[in-house]
């Protein structure tokens, strides 16, 4: 028997650079995984190219993460061939792309009894490009009263493409004039009219395998400020329902890398979009949640490869429909039954047990990488490629502040988990730990002729000695008052919110990050202006006169 197995992972990418770089860096830190049968598993990744292919060509990649085929047909057909002929595991399967429309997801959720707002599909505004359109429409297309449909749904309402994504073509309609204007602009897009419901929160859930992160999403803000860092914005019941509905819909369609949107009123959750073939994982939008997303993607990929999880291209809808038609179950009973099938699909319990046994070091490795100069370079390159030059420094400070907040919270969570393990009653001896990877090598020297960033050199030397950032994490856990130079004053709360409401109750104060990287109090006042004697925090501070530190020290 071969005692060593190399698992190649393919990345099918578009224009993205940030998360692929992060995925590759974290995957290298996973190191070899030794299973109970004595096999040593290692992992490599490669970015795929697009070229002609023979249908009988072998495929050497065991798993492919696809970010391109939802709009690019050539790689989509290669993925189909890889899944059917070669058994390649895909995130996501192209056979579910037809279901990646809002329309199909709405129909499935309605069939399962979930609370989807009233939705009406209306015909195209402009003729489709087909010679058969004119005779067919003249014979069979009936006239309809758009205003009457909208009045029946009630204002305000939303008009959006039946297969849209990324907020393409979405309009909030307040009156009849806006209704006809938006419909005239829709052209050849097939549109939904959807009623809105009273809601307190707009939530967005990112799911990777059995892991789900439900985030406070503010759609009216620019992308860099849409995700608020708020761990307790939903009640425990609403949080559990949001996670359960996300996992159920993903299992129903076979999606393993998907995002969902929902409106929340009290404990009620109303799904409005559960189909995204290419969910947003950019560091400039997820910021605080970016490390979790990459860690979950690496963790699920490694689990699928080492355990030999088979690729599935068929759906088991009849099991869900049997529950939906059971008159003895109420809504909560049906959701619990759906969730049981979904957890079976994702092997949720086995997944977490396996990760605890074979990837116990991954949390520490991700935290170490996020505090490294490699992450700094990735973030700096991404910001400079995304924003105008004159705004790059301001946005770099903004994202550094948010990521630094994650570093402190993650350190507190890891210490709390370690404390719980020490307090647990003794049980059977644990399995032998997985082989730990060697420490990462020091950063390579800069190319000849390139100016060396003295800050990076000083920071690397500090990390080699005692790491002030780690000392800051330790001190922050005791509830001390801290400020980050040039960014914010804040009284830190030591309570740790759960990433998944089904695994840990979301606790702790709400922390709403302002667009400039500061922290706002519950009364709306900006904490970074709370000290009138600090010249860096006065009302009209000019970043050009007193530049903020890029990953500045944490000062008492």
PDB file of C-alpha atoms in Angstrom, residues 77-352:
ATOM      1  CA  UNK A  77     -18.012  22.026 -20.111  1.00  0.00           C
ATOM      2  CA  UNK A  78     -14.536  20.944 -18.978  1.00  0.00           C
ATOM      3  CA  UNK A  79     -15.847  20.741 -15.402  1.00  0.00           C
ATOM      4  CA  UNK A  80     -18.763  18.571 -16.517  1.00  0.00           C
ATOM      5  CA  UNK A  81     -16.369  16.253 -18.297  1.00  0.00           C
ATOM      6  CA  UNK A  82     -14.036  16.148 -15.256  1.00  0.00           C
ATOM      7  CA  UNK A  83     -16.922  15.233 -12.949  1.00  0.00           C
ATOM      8  CA  UNK A  84     -18.544  12.602 -15.176  1.00  0.00           C
ATOM      9  CA  UNK A  85     -15.505  10.968 -16.742  1.00  0.00           C
ATOM     10  CA  UNK A  86     -12.782  11.467 -14.149  1.00  0.00           C
ATOM     11  CA  UNK A  87     -14.707  11.722 -10.857  1.00  0.00           C
ATOM     12  CA  UNK A  88     -13.239  15.105  -9.922  1.00  0.00           C
ATOM     13  CA  UNK A  89     -14.737  16.753  -6.831  1.00  0.00           C
ATOM     14  CA  UNK A  90     -16.102  20.205  -7.705  1.00  0.00           C
ATOM     15  CA  UNK A  91     -16.933  23.317  -5.696  1.00  0.00           C
ATOM     16  CA  UNK A  92     -19.538  23.965  -7.111  1.00  0.00           C
ATOM     17  CA  UNK A  93     -20.967  21.374  -9.470  1.00  0.00           C
ATOM     18  CA  UNK A  94     -21.896  22.870 -12.876  1.00  0.00           C
ATOM     19  CA  UNK A  95     -24.887  20.528 -13.025  1.00  0.00           C
ATOM     20  CA  UNK A  96     -26.615  22.760 -10.457  1.00  0.00           C
ATOM     21  CA  UNK A  97     -26.043  26.028 -12.341  1.00  0.00           C
ATOM     22  CA  UNK A  98     -29.555  26.027 -13.775  1.00  0.00           C
ATOM     23  CA  UNK A  99     -30.725  25.996 -10.162  1.00  0.00           C
ATOM     24  CA  UNK A 100     -28.375  28.863  -9.313  1.00  0.00           C
ATOM     25  CA  UNK A 101     -31.110  31.233 -10.422  1.00  0.00           C
ATOM     26  CA  UNK A 102     -33.190  33.049  -7.872  1.00  0.00           C
ATOM     27  CA  UNK A 103     -36.272  31.574  -9.545  1.00  0.00           C
ATOM     28  CA  UNK A 104     -35.391  27.914  -8.991  1.00  0.00           C
ATOM     29  CA  UNK A 105     -34.313  28.563  -5.421  1.00  0.00           C
ATOM     30  CA  UNK A 106     -37.577  30.396  -4.691  1.00  0.00           C
ATOM     31  CA  UNK A 107     -39.609  27.494  -6.066  1.00  0.00           C
ATOM     32  CA  UNK A 108     -37.683  24.967  -3.979  1.00  0.00           C
ATOM     33  CA  UNK A 109     -38.010  27.007  -0.789  1.00  0.00           C
ATOM     34  CA  UNK A 110     -41.737  27.508  -1.333  1.00  0.00           C
ATOM     35  CA  UNK A 111     -42.144  23.772  -1.872  1.00  0.00           C
ATOM     36  CA  UNK A 112     -40.391  23.205   1.461  1.00  0.00           C
ATOM     37  CA  UNK A 113     -42.689  25.669   3.173  1.00  0.00           C
ATOM     38  CA  UNK A 114     -40.163  28.445   3.840  1.00  0.00           C
ATOM     39  CA  UNK A 115     -41.334  32.041   4.072  1.00  0.00           C
ATOM     40  CA  UNK A 116     -40.417  33.568   0.717  1.00  0.00           C
ATOM     41  CA  UNK A 117     -41.964  37.020   0.048  1.00  0.00           C
ATOM     42  CA  UNK A 118     -44.652  37.026  -2.681  1.00  0.00           C
ATOM     43  CA  UNK A 119     -42.956  36.969  -6.081  1.00  0.00           C
ATOM     44  CA  UNK A 120     -44.319  37.366  -9.639  1.00  0.00           C
ATOM     45  CA  UNK A 121     -42.388  36.625 -12.845  1.00  0.00           C
ATOM     46  CA  UNK A 122     -43.257  39.016 -15.698  1.00  0.00           C
ATOM     47  CA  UNK A 123     -42.404  38.588 -19.425  1.00  0.00           C
ATOM     48  CA  UNK A 124     -39.507  40.290 -21.183  1.00  0.00           C
ATOM     49  CA  UNK A 125     -39.876  43.972 -21.912  1.00  0.00           C
ATOM     50  CA  UNK A 126     -38.030  43.719 -25.240  1.00  0.00           C
ATOM     51  CA  UNK A 127     -38.266  40.832 -27.752  1.00  0.00           C
ATOM     52  CA  UNK A 128     -35.637  38.126 -27.426  1.00  0.00           C
ATOM     53  CA  UNK A 129     -33.221  37.659 -30.312  1.00  0.00           C
ATOM     54  CA  UNK A 130     -34.982  34.769 -32.013  1.00  0.00           C
ATOM     55  CA  UNK A 131     -36.791  34.614 -35.364  1.00  0.00           C
ATOM     56  CA  UNK A 132     -39.622  32.638 -33.756  1.00  0.00           C
ATOM     57  CA  UNK A 133     -40.390  35.356 -31.214  1.00  0.00           C
ATOM     58  CA  UNK A 134     -42.741  37.466 -33.325  1.00  0.00           C
ATOM     59  CA  UNK A 135     -45.155  34.722 -34.485  1.00  0.00           C
ATOM     60  CA  UNK A 136     -45.099  33.005 -31.084  1.00  0.00           C
ATOM     61  CA  UNK A 137     -45.746  36.167 -29.062  1.00  0.00           C
ATOM     62  CA  UNK A 138     -48.464  37.348 -31.449  1.00  0.00           C
ATOM     63  CA  UNK A 139     -50.301  34.059 -31.020  1.00  0.00           C
ATOM     64  CA  UNK A 140     -49.770  33.220 -27.354  1.00  0.00           C
ATOM     65  CA  UNK A 141     -48.498  36.225 -25.359  1.00  0.00           C
ATOM     66  CA  UNK A 142     -51.410  37.791 -23.539  1.00  0.00           C
ATOM     67  CA  UNK A 143     -51.401  41.479 -22.560  1.00  0.00           C
ATOM     68  CA  UNK A 144     -50.994  42.183 -18.846  1.00  0.00           C
ATOM     69  CA  UNK A 145     -51.336  45.156 -16.532  1.00  0.00           C
ATOM     70  CA  UNK A 146     -47.960  45.746 -14.841  1.00  0.00           C
ATOM     71  CA  UNK A 147     -49.375  48.476 -12.607  1.00  0.00           C
ATOM     72  CA  UNK A 148     -52.124  46.177 -11.330  1.00  0.00           C
ATOM     73  CA  UNK A 149     -49.613  43.443 -10.453  1.00  0.00           C
ATOM     74  CA  UNK A 150     -47.466  45.937  -8.543  1.00  0.00           C
ATOM     75  CA  UNK A 151     -50.478  47.382  -6.736  1.00  0.00           C
ATOM     76  CA  UNK A 152     -51.504  43.894  -5.657  1.00  0.00           C
ATOM     77  CA  UNK A 153     -48.004  43.213  -4.273  1.00  0.00           C
ATOM     78  CA  UNK A 154     -47.875  46.624  -2.613  1.00  0.00           C
ATOM     79  CA  UNK A 155     -45.270  49.371  -2.576  1.00  0.00           C
ATOM     80  CA  UNK A 156     -42.410  49.453  -1.929  1.00  0.00           C
ATOM     81  CA  UNK A 157     -41.373  46.374  -3.884  1.00  0.00           C
ATOM     82  CA  UNK A 158     -38.290  45.105  -5.702  1.00  0.00           C
ATOM     83  CA  UNK A 159     -37.700  44.385  -9.383  1.00  0.00           C
ATOM     84  CA  UNK A 160     -34.778  42.076 -10.076  1.00  0.00           C
ATOM     85  CA  UNK A 161     -33.603  39.586 -12.729  1.00  0.00           C
ATOM     86  CA  UNK A 162     -34.746  36.009 -12.210  1.00  0.00           C
ATOM     87  CA  UNK A 163     -31.134  34.826 -12.618  1.00  0.00           C
ATOM     88  CA  UNK A 164     -29.228  37.867 -11.374  1.00  0.00           C
ATOM     89  CA  UNK A 165     -26.251  38.116  -9.093  1.00  0.00           C
ATOM     90  CA  UNK A 166     -24.101  40.842  -7.592  1.00  0.00           C
ATOM     91  CA  UNK A 167     -27.116  43.193  -7.376  1.00  0.00           C
ATOM     92  CA  UNK A 168     -27.216  43.422 -11.183  1.00  0.00           C
ATOM     93  CA  UNK A 169     -30.445  45.040 -12.357  1.00  0.00           C
ATOM     94  CA  UNK A 170     -32.012  45.243  -8.868  1.00  0.00           C
ATOM     95  CA  UNK A 171     -34.314  48.254  -8.275  1.00  0.00           C
ATOM     96  CA  UNK A 172     -36.326  49.331  -5.263  1.00  0.00           C
ATOM     97  CA  UNK A 173     -39.675  50.551  -6.548  1.00  0.00           C
ATOM     98  CA  UNK A 174     -41.553  53.193  -4.534  1.00  0.00           C
ATOM     99  CA  UNK A 175     -44.324  54.178  -6.983  1.00  0.00           C
ATOM    100  CA  UNK A 176     -45.842  53.531 -10.416  1.00  0.00           C
ATOM    101  CA  UNK A 177     -43.507  55.894 -12.281  1.00  0.00           C
ATOM    102  CA  UNK A 178     -40.445  54.110 -10.936  1.00  0.00           C
ATOM    103  CA  UNK A 179     -42.080  50.779 -11.788  1.00  0.00           C
ATOM    104  CA  UNK A 180     -42.469  51.547 -15.493  1.00  0.00           C
ATOM    105  CA  UNK A 181     -39.078  53.246 -15.708  1.00  0.00           C
ATOM    106  CA  UNK A 182     -37.305  50.186 -14.263  1.00  0.00           C
ATOM    107  CA  UNK A 183     -39.272  47.791 -16.481  1.00  0.00           C
ATOM    108  CA  UNK A 184     -38.423  49.806 -19.603  1.00  0.00           C
ATOM    109  CA  UNK A 185     -34.731  49.651 -18.681  1.00  0.00           C
ATOM    110  CA  UNK A 186     -34.814  45.888 -18.102  1.00  0.00           C
ATOM    111  CA  UNK A 187     -34.611  45.214 -21.859  1.00  0.00           C
ATOM    112  CA  UNK A 188     -34.142  41.492 -22.478  1.00  0.00           C
ATOM    113  CA  UNK A 189     -33.733  40.593 -18.802  1.00  0.00           C
ATOM    114  CA  UNK A 190     -36.485  38.382 -17.405  1.00  0.00           C
ATOM    115  CA  UNK A 191     -37.671  40.107 -14.232  1.00  0.00           C
ATOM    116  CA  UNK A 192     -39.257  39.265 -10.907  1.00  0.00           C
ATOM    117  CA  UNK A 193     -41.482  41.619  -8.974  1.00  0.00           C
ATOM    118  CA  UNK A 194     -41.101  40.797  -5.287  1.00  0.00           C
ATOM    119  CA  UNK A 195     -42.987  42.206  -2.330  1.00  0.00           C
ATOM    120  CA  UNK A 196     -40.976  43.441   0.590  1.00  0.00           C
ATOM    121  CA  UNK A 197     -41.704  42.542   4.205  1.00  0.00           C
ATOM    122  CA  UNK A 198     -41.198  44.604   7.360  1.00  0.00           C
ATOM    123  CA  UNK A 199     -37.767  43.719   8.664  1.00  0.00           C
ATOM    124  CA  UNK A 200     -35.270  44.820  11.274  1.00  0.00           C
ATOM    125  CA  UNK A 201     -32.152  43.294   9.776  1.00  0.00           C
ATOM    126  CA  UNK A 202     -30.725  42.295   6.417  1.00  0.00           C
ATOM    127  CA  UNK A 203     -28.508  39.246   6.944  1.00  0.00           C
ATOM    128  CA  UNK A 204     -26.096  37.567   4.584  1.00  0.00           C
ATOM    129  CA  UNK A 205     -24.802  34.036   5.159  1.00  0.00           C
ATOM    130  CA  UNK A 206     -21.664  32.616   3.578  1.00  0.00           C
ATOM    131  CA  UNK A 207     -21.572  28.808   3.593  1.00  0.00           C
ATOM    132  CA  UNK A 208     -18.616  26.538   2.841  1.00  0.00           C
ATOM    133  CA  UNK A 209     -19.433  22.875   3.304  1.00  0.00           C
ATOM    134  CA  UNK A 210     -21.111  22.507   6.725  1.00  0.00           C
ATOM    135  CA  UNK A 211     -19.765  25.850   7.989  1.00  0.00           C
ATOM    136  CA  UNK A 212     -21.919  28.986   7.834  1.00  0.00           C
ATOM    137  CA  UNK A 213     -21.185  32.558   8.873  1.00  0.00           C
ATOM    138  CA  UNK A 214     -24.240  34.820   9.196  1.00  0.00           C
ATOM    139  CA  UNK A 215     -23.245  38.483   8.870  1.00  0.00           C
ATOM    140  CA  UNK A 216     -24.959  41.832   9.396  1.00  0.00           C
ATOM    141  CA  UNK A 217     -25.208  43.134   5.817  1.00  0.00           C
ATOM    142  CA  UNK A 218     -25.946  46.798   5.062  1.00  0.00           C
ATOM    143  CA  UNK A 219     -26.831  46.837   1.378  1.00  0.00           C
ATOM    144  CA  UNK A 220     -27.153  50.625   1.186  1.00  0.00           C
ATOM    145  CA  UNK A 221     -23.467  51.216   2.042  1.00  0.00           C
ATOM    146  CA  UNK A 222     -20.421  50.973  -0.250  1.00  0.00           C
ATOM    147  CA  UNK A 223     -18.930  47.503  -0.508  1.00  0.00           C
ATOM    148  CA  UNK A 224     -16.068  48.089   1.945  1.00  0.00           C
ATOM    149  CA  UNK A 225     -18.587  48.959   4.705  1.00  0.00           C
ATOM    150  CA  UNK A 226     -21.462  46.585   3.969  1.00  0.00           C
ATOM    151  CA  UNK A 227     -20.446  43.858   6.407  1.00  0.00           C
ATOM    152  CA  UNK A 228     -20.776  45.179   9.973  1.00  0.00           C
ATOM    153  CA  UNK A 229     -18.767  43.453  12.683  1.00  0.00           C
ATOM    154  CA  UNK A 230     -21.704  42.590  14.910  1.00  0.00           C
ATOM    155  CA  UNK A 231     -21.905  39.257  16.696  1.00  0.00           C
ATOM    156  CA  UNK A 232     -25.283  39.653  18.368  1.00  0.00           C
ATOM    157  CA  UNK A 233     -27.413  41.411  15.765  1.00  0.00           C
ATOM    158  CA  UNK A 234     -29.857  38.463  15.610  1.00  0.00           C
ATOM    159  CA  UNK A 235     -31.700  36.711  18.406  1.00  0.00           C
ATOM    160  CA  UNK A 236     -30.462  33.163  19.134  1.00  0.00           C
ATOM    161  CA  UNK A 237     -33.605  31.713  17.511  1.00  0.00           C
ATOM    162  CA  UNK A 238     -33.255  33.835  14.363  1.00  0.00           C
ATOM    163  CA  UNK A 239     -29.551  33.002  14.150  1.00  0.00           C
ATOM    164  CA  UNK A 240     -30.205  29.271  14.372  1.00  0.00           C
ATOM    165  CA  UNK A 241     -32.926  29.504  11.734  1.00  0.00           C
ATOM    166  CA  UNK A 242     -30.699  31.501   9.377  1.00  0.00           C
ATOM    167  CA  UNK A 243     -27.926  28.905   9.651  1.00  0.00           C
ATOM    168  CA  UNK A 244     -30.349  25.985   9.299  1.00  0.00           C
ATOM    169  CA  UNK A 245     -32.131  27.398   6.235  1.00  0.00           C
ATOM    170  CA  UNK A 246     -28.787  28.156   4.548  1.00  0.00           C
ATOM    171  CA  UNK A 247     -27.501  24.629   5.121  1.00  0.00           C
ATOM    172  CA  UNK A 248     -30.772  23.017   4.058  1.00  0.00           C
ATOM    173  CA  UNK A 249     -30.980  24.912   0.755  1.00  0.00           C
ATOM    174  CA  UNK A 250     -27.316  24.190   0.003  1.00  0.00           C
ATOM    175  CA  UNK A 251     -27.781  20.476   0.675  1.00  0.00           C
ATOM    176  CA  UNK A 252     -31.018  20.406  -1.348  1.00  0.00           C
ATOM    177  CA  UNK A 253     -29.218  21.683  -4.469  1.00  0.00           C
ATOM    178  CA  UNK A 254     -25.794  20.207  -3.733  1.00  0.00           C
ATOM    179  CA  UNK A 255     -24.088  23.600  -3.291  1.00  0.00           C
ATOM    180  CA  UNK A 256     -20.977  23.624  -1.125  1.00  0.00           C
ATOM    181  CA  UNK A 257     -19.729  27.189  -1.669  1.00  0.00           C
ATOM    182  CA  UNK A 258     -22.634  29.615  -1.640  1.00  0.00           C
ATOM    183  CA  UNK A 259     -23.982  32.798  -0.087  1.00  0.00           C
ATOM    184  CA  UNK A 260     -27.553  33.669   0.854  1.00  0.00           C
ATOM    185  CA  UNK A 261     -29.501  36.788   1.753  1.00  0.00           C
ATOM    186  CA  UNK A 262     -32.477  37.056   4.067  1.00  0.00           C
ATOM    187  CA  UNK A 263     -34.677  39.603   5.805  1.00  0.00           C
ATOM    188  CA  UNK A 264     -35.145  39.125   9.551  1.00  0.00           C
ATOM    189  CA  UNK A 265     -38.006  40.418  11.675  1.00  0.00           C
ATOM    190  CA  UNK A 266     -37.749  39.293  15.279  1.00  0.00           C
ATOM    191  CA  UNK A 267     -37.336  35.517  15.137  1.00  0.00           C
ATOM    192  CA  UNK A 268     -38.753  35.193  11.611  1.00  0.00           C
ATOM    193  CA  UNK A 269     -36.401  34.691   8.653  1.00  0.00           C
ATOM    194  CA  UNK A 270     -37.513  35.500   5.081  1.00  0.00           C
ATOM    195  CA  UNK A 271     -35.180  34.178   2.335  1.00  0.00           C
ATOM    196  CA  UNK A 272     -34.830  36.546  -0.624  1.00  0.00           C
ATOM    197  CA  UNK A 273     -31.758  35.156  -2.453  1.00  0.00           C
ATOM    198  CA  UNK A 274     -30.236  31.726  -1.932  1.00  0.00           C
ATOM    199  CA  UNK A 275     -28.370  31.160  -5.183  1.00  0.00           C
ATOM    200  CA  UNK A 276     -24.849  32.460  -5.804  1.00  0.00           C
ATOM    201  CA  UNK A 277     -22.499  30.377  -7.910  1.00  0.00           C
ATOM    202  CA  UNK A 278     -19.568  32.687  -7.150  1.00  0.00           C
ATOM    203  CA  UNK A 279     -19.947  34.105  -3.607  1.00  0.00           C
ATOM    204  CA  UNK A 280     -18.000  37.168  -2.563  1.00  0.00           C
ATOM    205  CA  UNK A 281     -14.795  36.283  -0.674  1.00  0.00           C
ATOM    206  CA  UNK A 282     -12.732  39.401  -1.417  1.00  0.00           C
ATOM    207  CA  UNK A 283     -10.663  40.756   1.455  1.00  0.00           C
ATOM    208  CA  UNK A 284     -11.839  44.287   0.627  1.00  0.00           C
ATOM    209  CA  UNK A 285     -15.456  43.353   1.302  1.00  0.00           C
ATOM    210  CA  UNK A 286     -15.270  40.556   3.902  1.00  0.00           C
ATOM    211  CA  UNK A 287     -12.298  42.146   5.807  1.00  0.00           C
ATOM    212  CA  UNK A 288     -12.909  40.912   9.409  1.00  0.00           C
ATOM    213  CA  UNK A 289     -14.503  37.691   8.143  1.00  0.00           C
ATOM    214  CA  UNK A 290     -11.912  37.015   5.421  1.00  0.00           C
ATOM    215  CA  UNK A 291      -9.609  34.776   7.538  1.00  0.00           C
ATOM    216  CA  UNK A 292     -12.549  32.588   8.573  1.00  0.00           C
ATOM    217  CA  UNK A 293     -13.687  32.180   4.951  1.00  0.00           C
ATOM    218  CA  UNK A 294     -10.257  31.083   3.719  1.00  0.00           C
ATOM    219  CA  UNK A 295      -9.746  28.768   6.683  1.00  0.00           C
ATOM    220  CA  UNK A 296     -13.144  27.131   6.088  1.00  0.00           C
ATOM    221  CA  UNK A 297     -12.405  26.697   2.375  1.00  0.00           C
ATOM    222  CA  UNK A 298      -9.037  25.057   3.088  1.00  0.00           C
ATOM    223  CA  UNK A 299     -10.507  22.906   5.856  1.00  0.00           C
ATOM    224  CA  UNK A 300     -13.413  21.608   3.737  1.00  0.00           C
ATOM    225  CA  UNK A 301     -11.151  20.949   0.722  1.00  0.00           C
ATOM    226  CA  UNK A 302      -8.664  18.966   2.814  1.00  0.00           C
ATOM    227  CA  UNK A 303     -11.445  17.001   4.506  1.00  0.00           C
ATOM    228  CA  UNK A 304     -13.056  16.019   1.190  1.00  0.00           C
ATOM    229  CA  UNK A 305      -9.736  14.881  -0.268  1.00  0.00           C
ATOM    230  CA  UNK A 306      -8.391  12.880   2.678  1.00  0.00           C
ATOM    231  CA  UNK A 307     -11.689  11.150   3.513  1.00  0.00           C
ATOM    232  CA  UNK A 308     -12.417  10.371  -0.142  1.00  0.00           C
ATOM    233  CA  UNK A 309     -15.811  12.077  -0.048  1.00  0.00           C
ATOM    234  CA  UNK A 310     -17.502  11.067  -3.331  1.00  0.00           C
ATOM    235  CA  UNK A 311     -18.701  13.692  -5.780  1.00  0.00           C
ATOM    236  CA  UNK A 312     -22.492  13.787  -6.087  1.00  0.00           C
ATOM    237  CA  UNK A 313     -24.278  14.959  -9.207  1.00  0.00           C
ATOM    238  CA  UNK A 314     -27.819  13.809  -8.373  1.00  0.00           C
ATOM    239  CA  UNK A 315     -30.300  15.321  -5.915  1.00  0.00           C
ATOM    240  CA  UNK A 316     -32.525  13.589  -3.363  1.00  0.00           C
ATOM    241  CA  UNK A 317     -35.465  15.965  -3.467  1.00  0.00           C
ATOM    242  CA  UNK A 318     -38.056  13.294  -2.642  1.00  0.00           C
ATOM    243  CA  UNK A 319     -36.742  13.041   0.959  1.00  0.00           C
ATOM    244  CA  UNK A 320     -37.354  16.749   1.487  1.00  0.00           C
ATOM    245  CA  UNK A 321     -40.761  16.685  -0.201  1.00  0.00           C
ATOM    246  CA  UNK A 322     -41.889  13.825   2.045  1.00  0.00           C
ATOM    247  CA  UNK A 323     -41.188  16.007   5.067  1.00  0.00           C
ATOM    248  CA  UNK A 324     -42.872  19.026   3.444  1.00  0.00           C
ATOM    249  CA  UNK A 325     -46.059  16.969   2.918  1.00  0.00           C
ATOM    250  CA  UNK A 326     -46.147  15.547   6.453  1.00  0.00           C
ATOM    251  CA  UNK A 327     -49.205  17.157   8.164  1.00  0.00           C
ATOM    252  CA  UNK A 328     -48.008  16.160  11.628  1.00  0.00           C
ATOM    253  CA  UNK A 329     -45.034  18.562  11.527  1.00  0.00           C
ATOM    254  CA  UNK A 330     -45.178  22.299  12.146  1.00  0.00           C
ATOM    255  CA  UNK A 331     -42.723  24.746  10.569  1.00  0.00           C
ATOM    256  CA  UNK A 332     -40.040  24.257  13.230  1.00  0.00           C
ATOM    257  CA  UNK A 333     -40.469  20.471  13.083  1.00  0.00           C
ATOM    258  CA  UNK A 334     -40.035  20.476   9.325  1.00  0.00           C
ATOM    259  CA  UNK A 335     -36.960  22.692   9.510  1.00  0.00           C
ATOM    260  CA  UNK A 336     -35.405  20.362  12.097  1.00  0.00           C
ATOM    261  CA  UNK A 337     -36.110  17.349   9.850  1.00  0.00           C
ATOM    262  CA  UNK A 338     -34.644  19.152   6.819  1.00  0.00           C
ATOM    263  CA  UNK A 339     -31.560  20.058   8.839  1.00  0.00           C
ATOM    264  CA  UNK A 340     -31.049  16.412   9.813  1.00  0.00           C
ATOM    265  CA  UNK A 341     -30.894  15.465   6.111  1.00  0.00           C
ATOM    266  CA  UNK A 342     -28.589  18.402   5.393  1.00  0.00           C
ATOM    267  CA  UNK A 343     -26.203  17.438   8.213  1.00  0.00           C
ATOM    268  CA  UNK A 344     -26.180  13.901   6.856  1.00  0.00           C
ATOM    269  CA  UNK A 345     -25.339  15.282   3.398  1.00  0.00           C
ATOM    270  CA  UNK A 346     -22.459  17.405   4.694  1.00  0.00           C
ATOM    271  CA  UNK A 347     -21.339  14.811   7.284  1.00  0.00           C
ATOM    272  CA  UNK A 348     -21.357  17.675   9.769  1.00  0.00           C
ATOM    273  CA  UNK A 349     -20.593  15.760  12.978  1.00  0.00           C
ATOM    274  CA  UNK A 350     -17.903  13.641  11.346  1.00  0.00           C
ATOM    275  CA  UNK A 351     -16.402  16.739   9.744  1.00  0.00           C
ATOM    276  CA  UNK A 352     -15.875  18.576  13.029  1.00  0.00           C
TER     277      UNK A 352
END
